[in-house]
Coordinates of C-alpha atoms and ligand atoms in Angstrom, one line a residue:
M20 CA 94.4 143.2 78.1
I21 CA 92.6 143.8 81.3
T22 CA 90.0 146.5 81.0
S23 CA 88.3 148.2 83.9
K24 CA 84.8 149.5 84.5
S25 CA 85.7 152.6 86.5
M26 CA 88.6 154.7 87.6
Q27 CA 86.9 156.4 90.6
V28 CA 89.3 157.8 93.0
T29 CA 89.3 156.7 96.6
E30 CA 91.1 158.0 99.7
H31 CA 94.7 158.6 98.8
K32 CA 96.5 155.5 99.8
P33 CA 98.3 153.1 97.6
V34 CA 96.8 149.6 96.9
I35 CA 98.6 146.4 98.1
V36 CA 97.3 143.1 96.8
L37 CA 98.1 140.1 98.9
K38 CA 97.6 136.6 97.5
L39 CA 97.4 134.0 100.3
G40 CA 98.1 130.6 99.0
G41 CA 95.6 127.8 99.8
S42 CA 98.8 126.0 101.0
V43 CA 99.3 128.4 104.0
L44 CA 95.8 129.2 105.1
S45 CA 95.8 126.6 107.9
K46 CA 99.2 127.7 109.0
L47 CA 98.7 131.5 109.4
S48 CA 98.7 132.9 113.0
S49 CA 96.5 135.5 114.6
L50 CA 99.7 137.8 114.5
F51 CA 99.7 137.4 110.7
Y52 CA 96.1 138.6 110.5
K53 CA 97.0 141.4 112.8
S54 CA 99.7 142.4 110.5
I55 CA 97.2 142.6 107.6
K56 CA 95.2 145.1 109.9
D57 CA 98.4 147.1 110.4
L58 CA 98.9 147.3 106.7
Q59 CA 95.6 149.1 106.4
Q60 CA 97.1 152.2 108.0
H61 CA 99.2 152.8 104.9
Y62 CA 97.5 150.8 102.2
H63 CA 94.2 149.9 100.7
V64 CA 94.4 146.2 101.2
I65 CA 92.8 143.5 98.9
L66 CA 93.3 139.8 99.5
V67 CA 92.9 137.1 96.9
H68 CA 93.2 133.5 98.0
G69 CA 93.8 130.0 96.7
G70 CA 92.4 126.8 97.9
G71 CA 94.5 124.0 96.4
P72 CA 94.9 121.7 99.3
D73 CA 91.2 121.7 100.2
I74 CA 90.2 121.2 96.6
T75 CA 92.7 118.3 96.2
A76 CA 91.7 116.6 99.4
T77 CA 87.9 116.7 98.6
L78 CA 88.5 115.5 95.1
K79 CA 90.5 112.7 96.4
K80 CA 87.9 111.8 99.1
L81 CA 85.3 111.6 96.2
G82 CA 87.6 109.6 94.0
I83 CA 87.7 112.3 91.3
E84 CA 90.8 112.5 89.2
S85 CA 92.8 115.8 89.2
T86 CA 95.6 116.8 87.0
F87 CA 97.8 119.9 86.5
I88 CA 99.2 121.4 83.4
N89 CA 102.0 124.0 84.1
G90 CA 100.7 124.3 87.6
Q91 CA 97.1 125.1 86.4
R92 CA 94.4 122.6 87.5
K93 CA 92.5 120.9 84.6
T94 CA 88.9 121.6 85.5
T95 CA 86.1 119.4 84.4
K96 CA 82.5 120.3 85.3
E97 CA 82.8 117.9 88.2
V98 CA 86.2 119.3 89.4
F99 CA 84.8 122.8 89.1
S100 CA 81.8 122.2 91.3
I101 CA 84.2 121.0 94.1
A102 CA 86.6 123.9 93.4
E103 CA 83.7 126.4 93.8
Q104 CA 82.4 124.8 96.9
M105 CA 85.8 124.8 98.5
L106 CA 86.9 128.3 97.4
K107 CA 83.6 130.1 98.0
G108 CA 82.0 128.1 100.7
K109 CA 84.9 127.0 102.8
V110 CA 88.2 128.9 102.3
N111 CA 86.6 132.3 101.7
S112 CA 84.3 132.2 104.7
A113 CA 87.1 130.9 107.0
L114 CA 89.5 133.6 105.9
V115 CA 87.0 136.5 106.2
H116 CA 86.1 135.3 109.6
Q117 CA 89.8 135.1 110.8
I118 CA 90.5 138.6 109.6
N119 CA 87.4 140.0 111.1
L120 CA 88.4 138.6 114.5
Q121 CA 91.2 141.3 114.3
G122 CA 88.5 144.0 114.1
V123 CA 88.8 144.5 110.4
S124 CA 85.8 144.8 108.1
A125 CA 86.6 142.1 105.6
I126 CA 84.0 141.2 103.0
G127 CA 84.0 138.0 101.1
L128 CA 83.5 138.1 97.3
S129 CA 84.0 135.8 94.5
G130 CA 84.4 137.0 90.8
Y131 CA 80.6 136.5 90.4
D132 CA 79.6 139.3 92.8
A133 CA 78.5 142.3 90.8
G134 CA 80.5 141.0 87.8
L135 CA 83.8 141.5 89.8
L136 CA 85.9 139.2 87.5
K137 CA 85.1 138.6 83.9
A138 CA 87.2 136.0 82.1
G139 CA 87.7 134.1 78.8
F140 CA 88.5 130.5 78.6
V141 CA 92.3 129.8 78.7
D142 CA 92.0 126.7 76.6
E143 CA 88.8 124.9 77.0
E144 CA 90.0 121.7 75.3
S145 CA 93.1 121.1 77.5
L146 CA 92.2 122.9 80.7
G147 CA 88.4 122.8 80.8
F148 CA 86.7 125.5 83.0
V149 CA 89.7 127.6 83.6
G150 CA 89.5 131.4 83.0
R151 CA 91.9 134.1 82.2
I152 CA 90.6 137.5 83.6
D153 CA 90.1 140.2 81.1
E154 CA 87.9 142.5 83.1
V155 CA 87.7 143.7 86.7
N156 CA 84.8 145.7 88.1
L157 CA 86.8 148.5 89.8
T158 CA 83.7 150.5 90.8
L159 CA 82.8 147.7 93.2
L160 CA 86.4 147.5 94.6
H161 CA 86.7 151.3 94.9
N162 CA 83.4 151.7 96.6
L163 CA 84.3 148.9 99.1
L164 CA 87.8 150.4 99.8
S165 CA 86.4 153.9 100.3
L166 CA 84.1 152.5 102.8
H167 CA 87.1 150.9 104.7
Y168 CA 86.1 147.3 103.7
L169 CA 88.8 144.9 103.0
P170 CA 87.8 142.8 100.0
V171 CA 88.7 139.0 100.2
I172 CA 88.4 137.5 96.7
A173 CA 87.9 133.9 95.8
P174 CA 89.3 133.3 92.3
L175 CA 86.1 132.4 90.4
A176 CA 84.9 134.3 87.4
V177 CA 82.2 134.5 84.6
T178 CA 82.8 134.3 80.9
N179 CA 81.0 136.6 78.5
G180 CA 78.9 133.4 77.5
G181 CA 77.8 133.2 81.2
E182 CA 79.9 130.2 82.1
R183 CA 81.5 130.0 85.6
V184 CA 85.2 129.4 85.6
N185 CA 88.0 128.6 88.0
V186 CA 91.1 131.0 87.8
N187 CA 94.5 130.3 89.2
A188 CA 94.6 132.5 92.2
D189 CA 98.1 133.9 91.4
L190 CA 96.8 135.0 88.1
A191 CA 93.6 136.4 89.6
A192 CA 95.7 138.4 92.0
S193 CA 97.9 139.8 89.4
A194 CA 94.8 140.8 87.3
V195 CA 93.3 142.6 90.2
A196 CA 96.7 144.3 91.0
K197 CA 97.1 145.5 87.4
A198 CA 93.5 146.7 87.1
L199 CA 93.7 148.7 90.3
K200 CA 97.2 150.1 89.6
A201 CA 98.4 148.6 92.8
E202 CA 101.8 149.7 94.2
K203 CA 102.5 146.2 95.6
L204 CA 101.8 142.7 94.9
V205 CA 102.8 140.0 97.4
F206 CA 102.4 136.2 97.2
V207 CA 102.3 134.5 100.6
T208 CA 103.0 130.7 100.0
D209 CA 104.3 127.6 101.7
V210 CA 108.0 128.1 100.8
P211 CA 110.1 131.1 101.9
G212 CA 110.4 132.3 98.3
I213 CA 111.9 130.9 95.1
L214 CA 114.4 128.2 96.1
K215 CA 117.4 127.2 94.1
D216 CA 119.4 124.2 95.3
G217 CA 117.4 124.5 98.5
E218 CA 118.6 128.1 99.1
L219 CA 116.4 131.1 99.0
V220 CA 116.9 133.4 96.0
S221 CA 116.4 136.8 97.5
R222 CA 116.3 138.8 94.3
V223 CA 115.5 137.7 90.8
T224 CA 115.0 139.2 87.4
K225 CA 112.6 138.4 84.6
E226 CA 115.4 137.0 82.5
A227 CA 116.6 134.7 85.3
I228 CA 113.0 133.4 85.8
H229 CA 112.7 132.3 82.2
H230 CA 116.0 130.4 82.7
Y231 CA 114.7 128.9 85.9
I232 CA 111.5 127.6 84.3
E233 CA 113.4 126.2 81.3
S234 CA 115.8 124.4 83.5
G235 CA 113.2 123.0 85.8
I236 CA 114.3 124.9 88.9
I237 CA 110.8 126.5 88.9
Y238 CA 108.0 124.1 88.3
G239 CA 104.5 123.2 89.3
G240 CA 102.6 125.8 91.3
M241 CA 105.6 128.3 91.2
I242 CA 105.0 128.7 87.5
P243 CA 101.7 130.5 87.5
K244 CA 103.1 132.6 90.4
V245 CA 106.1 133.9 88.7
Q246 CA 104.1 134.3 85.4
A247 CA 101.6 136.4 87.4
A248 CA 104.5 138.4 88.9
L249 CA 106.1 139.1 85.5
S250 CA 102.7 140.3 84.1
V251 CA 102.5 143.1 86.5
L252 CA 106.0 144.5 86.3
N253 CA 105.4 147.9 84.8
E254 CA 105.5 151.5 85.7
N255 CA 103.1 150.9 88.7
I256 CA 104.5 147.8 90.2
H257 CA 108.3 147.9 90.1
E258 CA 108.8 144.6 92.2
V259 CA 106.7 141.7 93.3
M260 CA 107.4 139.6 96.5
I261 CA 107.0 136.0 97.1
V262 CA 107.2 135.4 100.8
G263 CA 106.7 132.5 103.2
C264 CA 104.2 131.9 105.9
Q265 CA 105.5 134.0 108.7
D266 CA 104.1 135.9 111.7
S267 CA 104.0 139.3 110.0
I268 CA 104.0 140.5 106.3
I269 CA 106.5 143.1 107.2
Q270 CA 109.4 142.2 109.4
D271 CA 111.7 145.0 110.8
G272 CA 110.4 147.4 108.1
E273 CA 110.8 145.1 105.1
M274 CA 109.4 142.0 103.5
V275 CA 111.6 138.9 103.5
G276 CA 111.5 136.5 100.6
T277 CA 112.1 136.7 96.8
R278 CA 112.0 140.1 95.3
I279 CA 111.2 139.9 91.5
T280 CA 112.2 142.9 89.5
E281 CA 112.2 143.7 85.7
G282 CA 115.9 143.4 85.6
K283 CA 117.0 146.7 84.2
E284 CA 120.0 147.1 86.7
V285 CA 121.1 150.7 87.3
Q286 CA 124.9 150.8 86.9
V287 CA 126.6 152.8 89.7
I288 CA 129.9 154.4 88.4
Ligands
ATP307 N1 112.1 127.0 92.6 C1 111.0 126.8 93.5 N2 111.1 127.3 94.7 C2 110.1 127.1 95.7 N3 109.0 126.4 95.4 C3 108.8 125.8 94.1 C4 109.9 126.1 93.2 N4 109.4 125.3 92.1 C5 108.2 124.9 92.4 N5 107.8 125.1 93.6 C6 106.6 124.6 94.3 O1 105.6 125.7 94.3 C7 104.9 125.5 95.4 C8 104.0 126.8 95.8 O2 103.0 126.8 94.8 P1 101.5 126.1 95.2 O3 100.6 126.4 94.0 O4 101.7 124.7 95.6 O5 101.1 127.0 96.4 P2 100.2 128.3 96.5 O6 100.1 128.9 95.2 O7 100.8 129.1 97.7 O8 98.8 127.7 97.0 P3 97.4 127.6 96.0 O9 97.8 127.2 94.7 O10 96.6 126.8 96.8 O11 96.9 129.1 96.1 C9 105.9 125.1 96.5 O12 105.3 124.4 97.6 C10 106.8 124.1 95.7 O13 106.4 122.8 95.7
MG308 MG1 99.2 127.9 93.5

């Protein structure tokens, strides 16, 4: 369960959490960043980002082996050091800069800042320094939002024992969305949404997702993404979107991609 340090109320706007995949960061246009600014008219916006391609490329360059278990990167001390440098040093800074070019006050953070993200180990033996978030410092986020800053979060966290850990960015985004009681959670990735036989699945329920994972239709990096989506489907978040890299988050008034819902269909008689 995710606990939170504070429930301080900010200006009355719903919260939207956007997770930007490391896979799309080099492809996003200035129009996309402008659309983030536009979102701020109606929402408190929080960004969480990944950094997969930069981490993988650097590990490869250094000849360090990298493996994935169910879409999560096995993180030895050596791998962690690279992940931290890429996420916090390279990706977070570049993203904050791009957003600020649009006249937004984005502020870069990692889970270390003011104890923003506290985590436990997922499974130290098999995954190494990989955390699962169990506490979010909401006071910090509420204060930043009330001052009109846009927090941009690198998915790194601290354990109770004081270890620094890597967190899958999808799961970090869902933990933040849940703790903030966000209205929307959107994953922006390098595919247009969940694909089945090469076709976009525009709407999918919890039940179908379990079937897709079992049958191998959903694999690799899509697994933590749908797990993250399912973990937030409750009274606050009724649907989660997975969308592709496009010029605007909202196109003609709606988001285009895969809509994930709980699956309790209302029967119209
Ligand atoms: N059914 C599916 N439909 C679409 N993509 C899928 C599916 N199953 C697995 N994938 C894979 O999931 C990938 C997206 O997850 P990935 O972790 O690579 O990106 P990301 O989460 O956006 O980036 P990062 O992990 O760096 O934050 C796709 O590029 C694709 O290879
Ligand atoms: Mg991923």
